[in-house]
Amino acid sequence: MIPTKTGASATTLTASRKTDPHADVIVIGAGAAGMMAAATAGRRGLRVVLIDHAQRLAEKIRISGGGRCNFTNLGASPAQYLSRNPHFCRSALAAYTPRDFIDLISAYGVRWHEKHRGQLFCNQSSEDIIGVLKAECDAARVVWRMPCSVQAIEALQPGFALHTSQGRLTAANVVLATGGMAIPQLGATDFALRIARQFGLKIVEPRPALVPLTFDAEAWKPFGELSGVALEVAVSTQSEFAPGARRGTAPMQFHEDLLFTHRGLSGPAILQISSYWNPGEPVTVDLAPGQDLACALIQAKAGSRQQLATVVAGLWPKRLSDVWLGAHAESSAGAGTGRLLAGARAASDTAPGGGLRGDQRLADVSDKALRALADRIHGWSLVPTGTAGYKKAEVMRGGVDTAELNQKTLEARDVPGLYVIGEAVDVTGWLGGYNFQWAWASGVACGRAVQAQAVAG
Ligand SMILES: Cc1cc2nc3c(=O)[nH]c(=O)nc-3n(C[C@H](O)[C@H](O)[C@H](O)COP(=O)(O)OP(=O)(O)OC[C@H]3O[C@@H](n4cnc5c(N)ncnc54)[C@H](O)[C@@H]3O)c2cc1C
């Protein structure tokens, strides 16, 4: 049976068993990873306190997957995660698989379906997932402190003391599960990073990821008209994070949909590549993947009385072909609004005879000019000025350096009893359910590892 609604109010969550100020484990952050860790440790008989500063439980799960939570991906493996150490996530992912999570939610009667490339979504609502996690915590006798904020954490020898809005609490273990900084409007903070730094843990520079890319407003003007146009593309970037690849050797590439927006580019293809993009680097978009446009255009010339624009519009969304040919003509003539075409692979071959116009008869366009046009469409290389930032990002890339953590337990190597799990760790998944799978797996790894222990004071 699916547990009932979980808009579990703050009062409900603070009411029970809150008098004992000592616990075996205090988990800070009642999101995906935190609830999983708390329930797992509680099921092992440990006294667990779960703290969150939010008014409503698990907002990110609630809004995820368009309200249906893409809760895992059947193909999850280390290959879909970015990290300074791409092997770090292997152990936790192997110890708690997508199948394990499916079994858990299925035991509660949650119905789900596969949408696309192994992505699993709830049939009904993300609330079903929150309900399962809440029920698991309750079954494990986890004590809720919510809303509750943590002002300071002090190391005892052994254990920790937390100064919170509900008083001083002590525990043998503290788990940082406060996630990343994406969507600060939902209460996301850099808490885990601040506390990690306080205990001397190194941080891999955090950045927004799975985020739209933005461009210089003036240069983007002609493409801004395309806002709302979507098409399938192949997008790539050279990246130091490409799994198994050295910088400058293998571009990271995604075949997905791209969406034009007023400020730049979005859609799954762009969100995916944004995680690999570094400021100042170009991204390259093949706007007609799998087609040989040069060949198609040159073949279409024979006996054709059609205008170039009509032929290109037959291969592409019409709005895109109009704007593209307009910008192409301008860049060929050296004008400003076509600037974003300047980096295209074949830039030096363009504009033989002064450029292309959409109203030219295809038959009058040289093969060389058509090849140059096709090269630009297949290799649109453009340098974003930035990203849409944490307000629009789905995740934070970077975080607590995995070199500081034990990969089997997520415990800090040099701070016994301090654990970091979920998005706060420098493990960032692709779009498609991978981030939740990491949250579940890292939460379980930690929950299975924490040990009860006497605390100093
Ligand atoms: C719009 C959107 C859609 C997404 N969709 C998907 C999807 O479909 N599939 C997928 O795999 N991933 C998705 N993600 C990513 C996924 O939500 C996160 O990667 C995942 O929730 C991380 O889990 P976590 O437990 O580490 O952090 P969170 O789930 O973010 O939980 C952190 C918790 O810590 C609390 N907290 C933060 N700071 C403090 C503090 N200072 N004190 C106390 N508590 C604090 C927060 O209130 C929150 O409850 C999406 C993200 C967004 C923003």
Short mmCIF file of C-alpha atoms and ligand atoms in Angstrom, two decimals:
data_model
loop_
_atom_site.label_atom_id
_atom_site.label_comp_id
_atom_site.label_asym_id
_atom_site.label_seq_id
_atom_site.Cartn_x
_atom_site.Cartn_y
_atom_site.Cartn_z
CA MET A 1 0.00 0.00 0.00
CA ILE A 2 1.31 3.46 -0.86
CA PRO A 3 1.75 5.47 2.31
CA THR A 4 -0.57 8.39 2.55
CA LYS A 5 0.28 11.95 1.75
CA THR A 6 3.55 13.31 2.90
CA GLY A 7 3.14 17.00 2.96
CA ALA A 8 4.02 15.98 6.50
CA SER A 9 3.84 19.19 8.36
CA ALA A 10 6.63 20.47 10.51
CA THR A 11 4.60 19.91 13.65
CA THR A 12 3.98 16.27 12.83
CA LEU A 13 7.63 15.73 12.17
CA THR A 14 8.91 17.32 15.36
CA ALA A 15 6.37 15.85 17.74
CA SER A 16 7.62 12.33 18.34
CA ARG A 17 10.42 11.12 20.62
CA LYS A 18 12.27 14.41 20.52
CA THR A 19 13.25 14.67 24.14
CA ASP A 20 16.50 12.67 24.12
CA PRO A 21 19.29 15.03 23.03
CA HIS A 22 21.67 12.15 22.27
CA ALA A 23 21.68 9.89 19.21
CA ASP A 24 23.91 7.38 17.55
CA VAL A 25 23.52 9.21 14.26
CA ILE A 26 22.36 12.68 13.33
CA VAL A 27 21.57 13.05 9.65
CA ILE A 28 21.39 16.66 8.47
CA GLY A 29 19.20 16.99 5.37
CA ALA A 30 15.97 14.99 4.98
CA GLY A 31 16.18 14.74 1.20
CA ALA A 32 16.75 11.72 -1.00
CA ALA A 33 20.09 10.61 0.44
CA GLY A 34 19.39 11.67 4.02
CA MET A 35 16.11 9.77 4.39
CA MET A 36 17.69 6.69 2.83
CA ALA A 37 20.65 6.81 5.21
CA ALA A 38 18.45 7.48 8.25
CA ALA A 39 16.08 4.62 7.45
CA THR A 40 18.93 2.20 6.76
CA ALA A 41 20.76 3.03 10.00
CA GLY A 42 17.51 3.02 12.01
CA ARG A 43 16.57 -0.42 10.65
CA ARG A 44 19.88 -1.65 12.10
CA GLY A 45 18.72 -0.57 15.55
CA LEU A 46 20.64 2.70 15.78
CA ARG A 47 19.05 5.78 17.33
CA VAL A 48 18.77 8.20 14.44
CA VAL A 49 17.79 11.87 14.41
CA LEU A 50 16.94 13.46 11.07
CA ILE A 51 17.20 17.25 10.83
CA ASP A 52 16.00 19.55 8.06
CA HIS A 53 15.49 23.29 7.97
CA ALA A 54 12.70 23.15 5.39
CA GLN A 55 9.00 23.57 6.12
CA ARG A 56 8.03 20.86 3.63
CA LEU A 57 9.62 17.48 3.28
CA ALA A 58 11.80 16.64 0.26
CA GLU A 59 10.89 19.45 -2.11
CA LYS A 60 13.38 18.34 -4.75
CA ILE A 61 11.89 14.88 -4.95
CA ARG A 62 8.45 16.47 -5.18
CA ILE A 63 9.27 18.66 -8.20
CA SER A 64 11.54 16.15 -9.90
CA GLY A 65 10.70 14.54 -13.20
CA GLY A 66 7.92 17.04 -13.83
CA GLY A 67 6.17 15.86 -10.63
CA ARG A 68 6.61 12.15 -11.42
CA CYS A 69 10.18 11.69 -10.14
CA ASN A 70 12.59 9.98 -12.50
CA PHE A 71 13.74 7.93 -9.53
CA THR A 72 16.40 5.75 -11.16
CA ASN A 73 17.89 4.56 -14.42
CA LEU A 74 18.13 0.88 -15.27
CA GLY A 75 21.51 1.45 -16.91
CA ALA A 76 23.13 3.28 -13.98
CA SER A 77 26.87 2.63 -13.86
CA PRO A 78 29.95 4.75 -13.04
CA ALA A 79 30.10 5.76 -16.73
CA GLN A 80 27.19 8.19 -16.23
CA TYR A 81 28.77 10.10 -13.37
CA LEU A 82 31.26 12.98 -13.35
CA SER A 83 33.79 13.11 -10.59
CA ARG A 84 37.43 13.89 -10.18
CA ASN A 85 37.65 10.17 -9.39
CA PRO A 86 35.24 8.48 -11.82
CA HIS A 87 35.69 5.14 -10.00
CA PHE A 88 34.67 6.44 -6.58
CA CYS A 89 30.94 5.78 -7.01
CA ARG A 90 31.44 2.18 -8.19
CA SER A 91 31.28 0.49 -4.80
CA ALA A 92 28.14 2.20 -3.51
CA LEU A 93 26.33 1.82 -6.85
CA ALA A 94 27.16 -1.89 -6.95
CA ALA A 95 25.99 -2.43 -3.38
CA TYR A 96 22.60 -0.78 -3.96
CA THR A 97 21.30 -1.08 -7.51
CA PRO A 98 18.28 0.30 -9.38
CA ARG A 99 16.68 -3.14 -8.87
CA ASP A 100 17.01 -2.75 -5.10
CA PHE A 101 15.19 0.57 -5.19
CA ILE A 102 12.51 -0.83 -7.51
CA ASP A 103 11.99 -3.69 -5.06
CA LEU A 104 11.65 -1.22 -2.18
CA ILE A 105 9.02 0.96 -3.80
CA SER A 106 7.23 -2.01 -5.32
CA ALA A 107 6.82 -3.44 -1.82
CA TYR A 108 4.79 -0.30 -1.04
CA GLY A 109 2.73 -0.77 -4.21
CA VAL A 110 4.21 2.19 -6.08
CA ARG A 111 3.52 1.81 -9.81
CA TRP A 112 6.11 3.01 -12.30
CA HIS A 113 6.99 2.92 -15.97
CA GLU A 114 10.04 3.23 -18.20
CA LYS A 115 9.95 6.35 -20.32
CA HIS A 116 13.13 6.69 -22.33
CA ARG A 117 16.54 5.03 -22.27
CA GLY A 118 16.08 3.21 -18.95
CA GLN A 119 14.56 6.21 -17.13
CA LEU A 120 11.95 5.07 -14.58
CA PHE A 121 9.14 7.41 -13.49
CA CYS A 122 6.23 7.06 -11.05
CA ASN A 123 2.90 6.44 -12.77
CA GLN A 124 1.15 8.79 -10.37
CA SER A 125 3.28 11.26 -8.48
CA SER A 126 6.64 11.96 -6.86
CA GLU A 127 4.69 11.97 -3.59
CA ASP A 128 4.73 8.18 -3.81
CA ILE A 129 8.53 8.16 -3.45
CA ILE A 130 8.47 10.65 -0.58
CA GLY A 131 5.80 8.50 1.06
CA VAL A 132 7.94 5.37 0.85
CA LEU A 133 11.00 7.12 2.32
CA LYS A 134 8.97 8.71 5.10
CA ALA A 135 7.36 5.37 5.93
CA GLU A 136 10.77 3.66 5.95
CA CYS A 137 12.09 6.28 8.37
CA ASP A 138 9.07 5.91 10.61
CA ALA A 139 9.39 2.11 10.58
CA ALA A 140 13.03 2.57 11.58
CA ARG A 141 11.96 4.84 14.49
CA VAL A 142 13.86 7.80 13.10
CA VAL A 143 13.28 10.96 15.17
CA TRP A 144 12.35 13.98 13.08
CA ARG A 145 13.57 17.50 13.86
CA MET A 146 11.99 19.66 11.25
CA PRO A 147 12.10 22.55 10.69
CA CYS A 148 15.35 22.80 12.59
CA SER A 149 18.47 24.68 11.66
CA VAL A 150 22.01 23.83 12.68
CA GLN A 151 24.08 26.79 13.77
CA ALA A 152 27.34 25.01 14.55
CA ILE A 153 28.92 21.59 14.80
CA GLU A 154 31.58 20.96 17.36
CA ALA A 155 33.91 17.93 17.42
CA LEU A 156 33.96 16.03 20.72
CA GLN A 157 36.48 13.31 21.42
CA PRO A 158 34.72 11.12 20.29
CA GLY A 159 31.44 12.28 18.70
CA PHE A 160 29.89 15.61 17.85
CA ALA A 161 27.74 18.29 19.46
CA LEU A 162 25.29 20.22 17.30
CA HIS A 163 23.97 23.64 18.27
CA THR A 164 20.54 23.84 16.68
CA SER A 165 17.38 25.89 16.80
CA GLN A 166 16.03 23.07 19.00
CA GLY A 167 18.94 23.09 21.41
CA ARG A 168 22.16 21.15 21.82
CA LEU A 169 22.21 17.63 20.42
CA THR A 170 25.02 15.10 20.56
CA ALA A 171 25.78 12.07 18.42
CA ALA A 172 28.51 9.58 17.71
CA ASN A 173 28.10 10.19 13.98
CA VAL A 174 27.04 13.11 11.83
CA VAL A 175 25.92 12.66 8.23
CA LEU A 176 26.00 15.67 5.91
CA ALA A 177 23.13 15.11 3.47
CA THR A 178 22.15 18.68 2.66
CA GLY A 179 22.60 18.26 -1.10
CA GLY A 180 23.91 20.85 -3.54
CA MET A 181 23.16 24.49 -4.23
CA ALA A 182 20.76 24.05 -7.17
CA ILE A 183 17.42 25.83 -6.70
CA PRO A 184 18.21 28.00 -3.66
CA GLN A 185 14.58 29.17 -3.80
CA LEU A 186 13.70 25.68 -2.43
CA GLY A 187 16.11 25.98 0.48
CA ALA A 188 19.29 24.59 -1.11
CA THR A 189 22.44 25.74 0.69
CA ASP A 190 26.20 25.25 0.74
CA PHE A 191 25.92 23.90 4.30
CA ALA A 192 27.66 20.58 3.60
CA LEU A 193 30.57 22.33 1.91
CA ARG A 194 30.98 24.81 4.77
CA ILE A 195 31.00 22.08 7.41
CA ALA A 196 33.30 19.91 5.31
CA ARG A 197 35.76 22.82 5.07
CA GLN A 198 35.47 23.39 8.82
CA PHE A 199 36.69 19.80 9.33
CA GLY A 200 39.54 20.26 6.83
CA LEU A 201 38.01 18.37 3.91
CA LYS A 202 38.94 19.58 0.41
CA ILE A 203 36.24 20.75 -1.97
CA VAL A 204 36.13 20.37 -5.75
CA GLU A 205 34.94 23.74 -7.03
CA PRO A 206 31.13 23.66 -7.16
CA ARG A 207 29.29 24.84 -10.29
CA PRO A 208 25.75 24.69 -11.63
CA ALA A 209 25.24 21.60 -13.82
CA LEU A 210 22.38 20.17 -15.88
CA VAL A 211 21.71 23.81 -16.64
CA PRO A 212 20.82 25.92 -19.73
CA LEU A 213 23.69 27.71 -21.47
CA THR A 214 23.53 31.44 -22.17
CA PHE A 215 25.12 33.69 -24.81
CA ASP A 216 26.02 37.27 -25.43
CA ALA A 217 22.67 39.08 -25.77
CA GLU A 218 23.59 40.96 -28.97
CA ALA A 219 25.07 37.94 -30.73
CA TRP A 220 22.09 35.80 -29.69
CA LYS A 221 19.48 38.19 -31.06
CA PRO A 222 18.75 36.39 -34.34
CA PHE A 223 18.48 33.03 -32.56
CA GLY A 224 16.28 34.45 -29.80
CA GLU A 225 13.48 34.48 -32.38
CA LEU A 226 13.71 30.71 -32.36
CA SER A 227 12.63 30.48 -28.73
CA GLY A 228 10.53 27.32 -28.41
CA VAL A 229 12.00 25.52 -31.42
CA ALA A 230 13.23 22.03 -30.49
CA LEU A 231 15.09 19.47 -32.57
CA GLU A 232 17.27 16.44 -32.11
CA VAL A 233 20.97 17.21 -32.21
CA ALA A 234 24.34 15.76 -31.31
CA VAL A 235 26.20 18.08 -28.95
CA SER A 236 29.78 17.71 -27.88
CA THR A 237 32.58 19.32 -25.96
CA GLN A 238 36.16 18.44 -25.20
CA SER A 239 36.25 17.66 -21.54
CA GLU A 240 38.61 16.63 -18.82
CA PHE A 241 35.65 14.84 -17.25
CA ALA A 242 34.89 12.56 -20.19
CA PRO A 243 35.03 9.10 -18.61
CA GLY A 244 38.21 7.36 -19.59
CA ALA A 245 39.29 10.20 -21.88
CA ARG A 246 42.24 12.54 -21.66
CA ARG A 247 41.68 16.23 -22.26
CA GLY A 248 41.91 17.03 -25.96
CA THR A 249 41.40 13.47 -27.13
CA ALA A 250 37.78 12.34 -26.94
CA PRO A 251 34.88 14.78 -27.10
CA MET A 252 31.96 14.05 -24.78
CA GLN A 253 28.86 13.75 -26.93
CA PHE A 254 25.10 13.46 -26.33
CA HIS A 255 22.34 12.75 -28.87
CA GLU A 256 19.22 14.37 -27.43
CA ASP A 257 16.78 17.21 -28.05
CA LEU A 258 17.94 20.82 -28.03
CA LEU A 259 15.62 23.72 -27.23
CA PHE A 260 16.18 27.32 -28.31
CA THR A 261 15.33 29.89 -25.64
CA HIS A 262 15.36 33.71 -25.50
CA ARG A 263 18.71 33.71 -23.73
CA GLY A 264 20.42 30.68 -25.22
CA LEU A 265 20.11 26.92 -25.43
CA SER A 266 18.38 24.39 -23.25
CA GLY A 267 16.75 20.96 -23.61
CA PRO A 268 18.18 17.60 -22.55
CA ALA A 269 21.16 17.75 -24.96
CA ILE A 270 22.32 21.07 -23.55
CA LEU A 271 21.64 20.16 -19.92
CA GLN A 272 23.76 17.05 -20.37
CA ILE A 273 26.69 18.81 -22.02
CA SER A 274 26.54 21.71 -19.54
CA SER A 275 27.87 19.37 -16.84
CA TYR A 276 31.01 18.85 -18.92
CA TRP A 277 31.37 22.44 -20.12
CA ASN A 278 34.01 24.75 -18.64
CA PRO A 279 33.86 28.55 -19.03
CA GLY A 280 35.59 29.77 -22.18
CA GLU A 281 35.26 26.44 -23.99
CA PRO A 282 33.16 26.00 -27.13
CA VAL A 283 30.35 23.50 -27.48
CA THR A 284 29.77 21.99 -30.90
CA VAL A 285 26.27 21.22 -32.10
CA ASP A 286 25.47 18.98 -35.05
CA LEU A 287 22.05 20.31 -36.03
CA ALA A 288 21.37 17.46 -38.45
CA PRO A 289 22.94 14.36 -36.88
CA GLY A 290 23.07 11.24 -38.97
CA GLN A 291 22.40 13.10 -42.22
CA ASP A 292 24.88 13.93 -45.00
CA LEU A 293 23.58 17.40 -45.74
CA ALA A 294 26.26 18.34 -48.27
CA CYS A 295 25.46 15.29 -50.34
CA ALA A 296 21.69 15.85 -50.02
CA LEU A 297 21.94 19.51 -51.09
CA ILE A 298 24.28 18.84 -54.01
CA GLN A 299 22.09 15.99 -55.24
CA ALA A 300 18.99 18.18 -54.91
CA LYS A 301 20.55 20.73 -57.29
CA ALA A 302 20.06 18.59 -60.38
CA GLY A 303 17.13 20.02 -62.35
CA SER A 304 15.87 21.96 -59.32
CA ARG A 305 14.10 25.27 -59.71
CA GLN A 306 13.58 25.62 -55.95
CA GLN A 307 15.09 28.29 -53.76
CA LEU A 308 17.77 27.33 -51.28
CA ALA A 309 15.48 28.26 -48.35
CA THR A 310 12.73 25.92 -49.60
CA VAL A 311 15.12 22.99 -49.84
CA VAL A 312 16.69 23.59 -46.42
CA ALA A 313 13.24 24.02 -44.87
CA GLY A 314 12.41 20.52 -46.16
CA LEU A 315 15.19 19.13 -43.98
CA TRP A 316 14.64 21.27 -40.87
CA PRO A 317 12.00 23.20 -38.89
CA LYS A 318 11.12 26.13 -41.21
CA ARG A 319 11.71 28.82 -38.56
CA LEU A 320 15.17 27.45 -37.94
CA SER A 321 16.10 27.31 -41.62
CA ASP A 322 14.94 30.93 -42.19
CA VAL A 323 16.88 32.30 -39.24
CA TRP A 324 19.89 30.13 -39.95
CA LEU A 325 20.19 31.21 -43.57
CA GLY A 326 19.73 34.84 -42.53
CA ALA A 327 22.48 34.61 -39.93
CA HIS A 328 24.66 32.67 -42.36
CA ALA A 329 24.33 35.40 -44.98
CA GLU A 330 25.27 38.04 -42.41
CA SER A 331 28.27 36.17 -41.08
CA SER A 332 29.43 35.44 -44.61
CA ALA A 333 29.27 39.17 -45.28
CA GLY A 334 31.14 39.79 -42.01
CA ALA A 335 28.19 41.42 -40.22
CA GLY A 336 27.61 41.38 -36.47
CA THR A 337 24.46 39.36 -35.85
CA GLY A 338 25.97 36.30 -37.48
CA ARG A 339 28.81 36.29 -34.99
CA LEU A 340 27.74 33.03 -33.41
CA LEU A 341 28.37 31.33 -36.71
CA ALA A 342 31.93 32.57 -36.87
CA GLY A 343 33.36 29.60 -35.01
CA ALA A 344 31.80 27.01 -37.29
CA ARG A 345 34.14 24.37 -38.54
CA ALA A 346 34.14 25.57 -42.14
CA ALA A 347 34.20 29.29 -41.46
CA SER A 348 37.07 29.92 -43.83
CA ASP A 349 35.28 28.18 -46.71
CA THR A 350 32.14 30.24 -46.48
CA ALA A 351 30.81 32.95 -48.65
CA PRO A 352 32.48 32.24 -51.94
CA GLY A 353 31.21 35.01 -54.15
CA GLY A 354 29.84 37.08 -51.24
CA GLY A 355 27.58 34.65 -49.29
CA LEU A 356 24.38 32.67 -49.51
CA ARG A 357 20.83 33.94 -49.48
CA GLY A 358 17.76 31.88 -48.90
CA ASP A 359 16.06 33.27 -51.99
CA GLN A 360 18.87 32.09 -54.28
CA ARG A 361 17.99 29.27 -56.64
CA LEU A 362 19.65 26.11 -55.36
CA ALA A 363 20.92 25.36 -58.86
CA ASP A 364 22.88 28.62 -58.85
CA VAL A 365 24.76 27.85 -55.62
CA SER A 366 28.22 26.34 -56.01
CA ASP A 367 28.93 22.91 -54.55
CA LYS A 368 31.65 24.54 -52.46
CA ALA A 369 29.18 26.97 -50.89
CA LEU A 370 26.71 24.15 -50.20
CA ARG A 371 29.44 22.09 -48.54
CA ALA A 372 30.38 25.09 -46.41
CA LEU A 373 26.74 25.55 -45.40
CA ALA A 374 26.41 21.85 -44.53
CA ASP A 375 29.63 21.95 -42.52
CA ARG A 376 28.27 24.81 -40.45
CA ILE A 377 25.03 22.98 -39.79
CA HIS A 378 26.87 19.81 -38.76
CA GLY A 379 29.49 21.67 -36.73
CA TRP A 380 27.96 24.76 -35.14
CA SER A 381 30.67 25.70 -32.69
CA LEU A 382 29.77 28.36 -30.19
CA VAL A 383 31.18 29.65 -26.94
CA PRO A 384 28.59 30.21 -24.20
CA THR A 385 29.10 33.27 -22.04
CA GLY A 386 27.79 31.37 -19.03
CA THR A 387 25.00 29.26 -17.61
CA ALA A 388 21.56 30.13 -16.29
CA GLY A 389 23.02 29.55 -12.80
CA TYR A 390 21.88 27.66 -9.72
CA LYS A 391 18.37 29.09 -9.98
CA LYS A 392 17.78 26.98 -13.10
CA ALA A 393 20.25 24.15 -12.56
CA GLU A 394 19.08 20.65 -11.69
CA VAL A 395 22.24 19.82 -9.79
CA MET A 396 25.55 21.10 -8.50
CA ARG A 397 28.69 19.64 -9.98
CA GLY A 398 31.77 19.37 -7.72
CA GLY A 399 31.43 19.17 -3.95
CA VAL A 400 33.31 17.35 -1.22
CA ASP A 401 36.40 15.81 -2.82
CA THR A 402 36.04 12.05 -3.04
CA ALA A 403 39.71 11.72 -2.05
CA GLU A 404 38.58 12.72 1.45
CA LEU A 405 36.00 9.92 1.75
CA ASN A 406 35.96 6.15 2.05
CA GLN A 407 34.19 4.92 -1.10
CA LYS A 408 32.51 1.99 0.67
CA THR A 409 31.14 3.94 3.64
CA LEU A 410 31.27 7.66 2.66
CA GLU A 411 33.00 8.38 5.98
CA ALA A 412 35.65 11.10 6.02
CA ARG A 413 39.03 9.38 6.10
CA ASP A 414 40.47 11.75 8.69
CA VAL A 415 37.35 12.60 10.70
CA PRO A 416 35.90 9.41 12.22
CA GLY A 417 32.12 9.59 12.47
CA LEU A 418 31.67 12.33 9.84
CA TYR A 419 29.92 11.18 6.65
CA VAL A 420 29.03 13.03 3.44
CA ILE A 421 26.43 11.59 1.04
CA GLY A 422 24.31 12.51 -1.98
CA GLU A 423 24.81 15.55 -4.14
CA ALA A 424 27.16 17.22 -1.65
CA VAL A 425 29.83 14.74 -2.77
CA ASP A 426 31.79 15.34 -5.97
CA VAL A 427 29.72 12.75 -7.83
CA THR A 428 27.32 14.20 -10.40
CA GLY A 429 25.05 12.08 -12.55
CA TRP A 430 23.73 12.62 -16.03
CA LEU A 431 20.16 13.63 -16.60
CA GLY A 432 17.89 10.59 -16.46
CA GLY A 433 17.50 9.30 -12.90
CA TYR A 434 21.20 8.88 -12.17
CA ASN A 435 21.34 11.53 -9.46
CA PHE A 436 18.63 9.89 -7.41
CA GLN A 437 20.31 6.51 -7.83
CA TRP A 438 23.49 8.02 -6.40
CA ALA A 439 21.50 9.55 -3.53
CA TRP A 440 19.88 6.18 -2.68
CA ALA A 441 23.13 4.22 -3.05
CA SER A 442 25.34 6.61 -1.08
CA GLY A 443 22.66 6.89 1.61
CA VAL A 444 22.44 3.12 1.97
CA ALA A 445 26.24 2.71 2.00
CA CYS A 446 26.47 5.20 4.85
CA GLY A 447 23.44 3.82 6.71
CA ARG A 448 24.94 0.31 6.64
CA ALA A 449 28.33 1.54 7.88
CA VAL A 450 27.63 3.88 10.80
CA GLN A 451 28.34 2.40 14.20
CA ALA A 452 26.93 3.19 17.61
CA GLN A 453 29.56 4.48 20.00
CA ALA A 454 29.76 6.29 23.34
CA VAL A 455 30.14 10.06 23.08
CA ALA A 456 32.31 12.32 25.20
CA GLY A 457 29.83 14.89 26.48
C1 LIG B 1 14.01 20.69 -10.80
C2 LIG B 1 14.80 19.45 -10.48
C3 LIG B 1 14.42 18.22 -11.03
C4 LIG B 1 15.18 17.08 -10.78
N1 LIG B 1 14.77 15.91 -11.30
C5 LIG B 1 15.49 14.79 -11.09
C6 LIG B 1 15.06 13.53 -11.59
O1 LIG B 1 13.95 13.40 -12.14
N2 LIG B 1 15.88 12.46 -11.41
C7 LIG B 1 17.08 12.55 -10.72
O2 LIG B 1 17.78 11.56 -10.58
N3 LIG B 1 17.47 13.71 -10.19
C8 LIG B 1 16.71 14.82 -10.35
N4 LIG B 1 17.12 16.01 -9.78
C9 LIG B 1 18.32 16.01 -8.93
C10 LIG B 1 17.97 15.44 -7.54
O3 LIG B 1 16.83 16.11 -7.05
C11 LIG B 1 19.13 15.63 -6.58
O4 LIG B 1 20.34 15.19 -7.15
C12 LIG B 1 18.87 14.84 -5.29
O5 LIG B 1 17.69 15.33 -4.66
C13 LIG B 1 20.04 14.99 -4.34
O6 LIG B 1 19.72 14.33 -3.15
P1 LIG B 1 20.33 14.83 -1.77
O7 LIG B 1 19.67 14.03 -0.73
O8 LIG B 1 21.80 14.87 -1.85
O9 LIG B 1 19.85 16.35 -1.66
P2 LIG B 1 18.36 16.92 -1.57
O10 LIG B 1 17.39 15.91 -2.05
O11 LIG B 1 18.43 18.24 -2.21
O12 LIG B 1 18.10 17.09 0.00
C14 LIG B 1 18.84 18.01 0.77
C15 LIG B 1 17.99 18.36 1.98
O13 LIG B 1 18.82 19.11 2.85
C16 LIG B 1 18.07 20.20 3.35
N5 LIG B 1 19.00 21.27 3.69
C17 LIG B 1 19.75 22.02 2.86
N6 LIG B 1 20.49 22.88 3.55
C18 LIG B 1 20.21 22.67 4.87
C19 LIG B 1 20.68 23.27 6.07
N7 LIG B 1 21.56 24.25 6.07
N8 LIG B 1 20.18 22.79 7.24
C20 LIG B 1 19.25 21.80 7.26
N9 LIG B 1 18.78 21.21 6.14
C21 LIG B 1 19.27 21.64 4.96
C22 LIG B 1 17.11 20.57 2.23
O14 LIG B 1 15.97 21.23 2.76
C23 LIG B 1 16.78 19.20 1.66
O15 LIG B 1 15.65 18.63 2.25
C24 LIG B 1 16.35 17.16 -9.98
C25 LIG B 1 16.71 18.38 -9.41
C26 LIG B 1 15.95 19.51 -9.65
C27 LIG B 1 16.37 20.81 -9.01
#
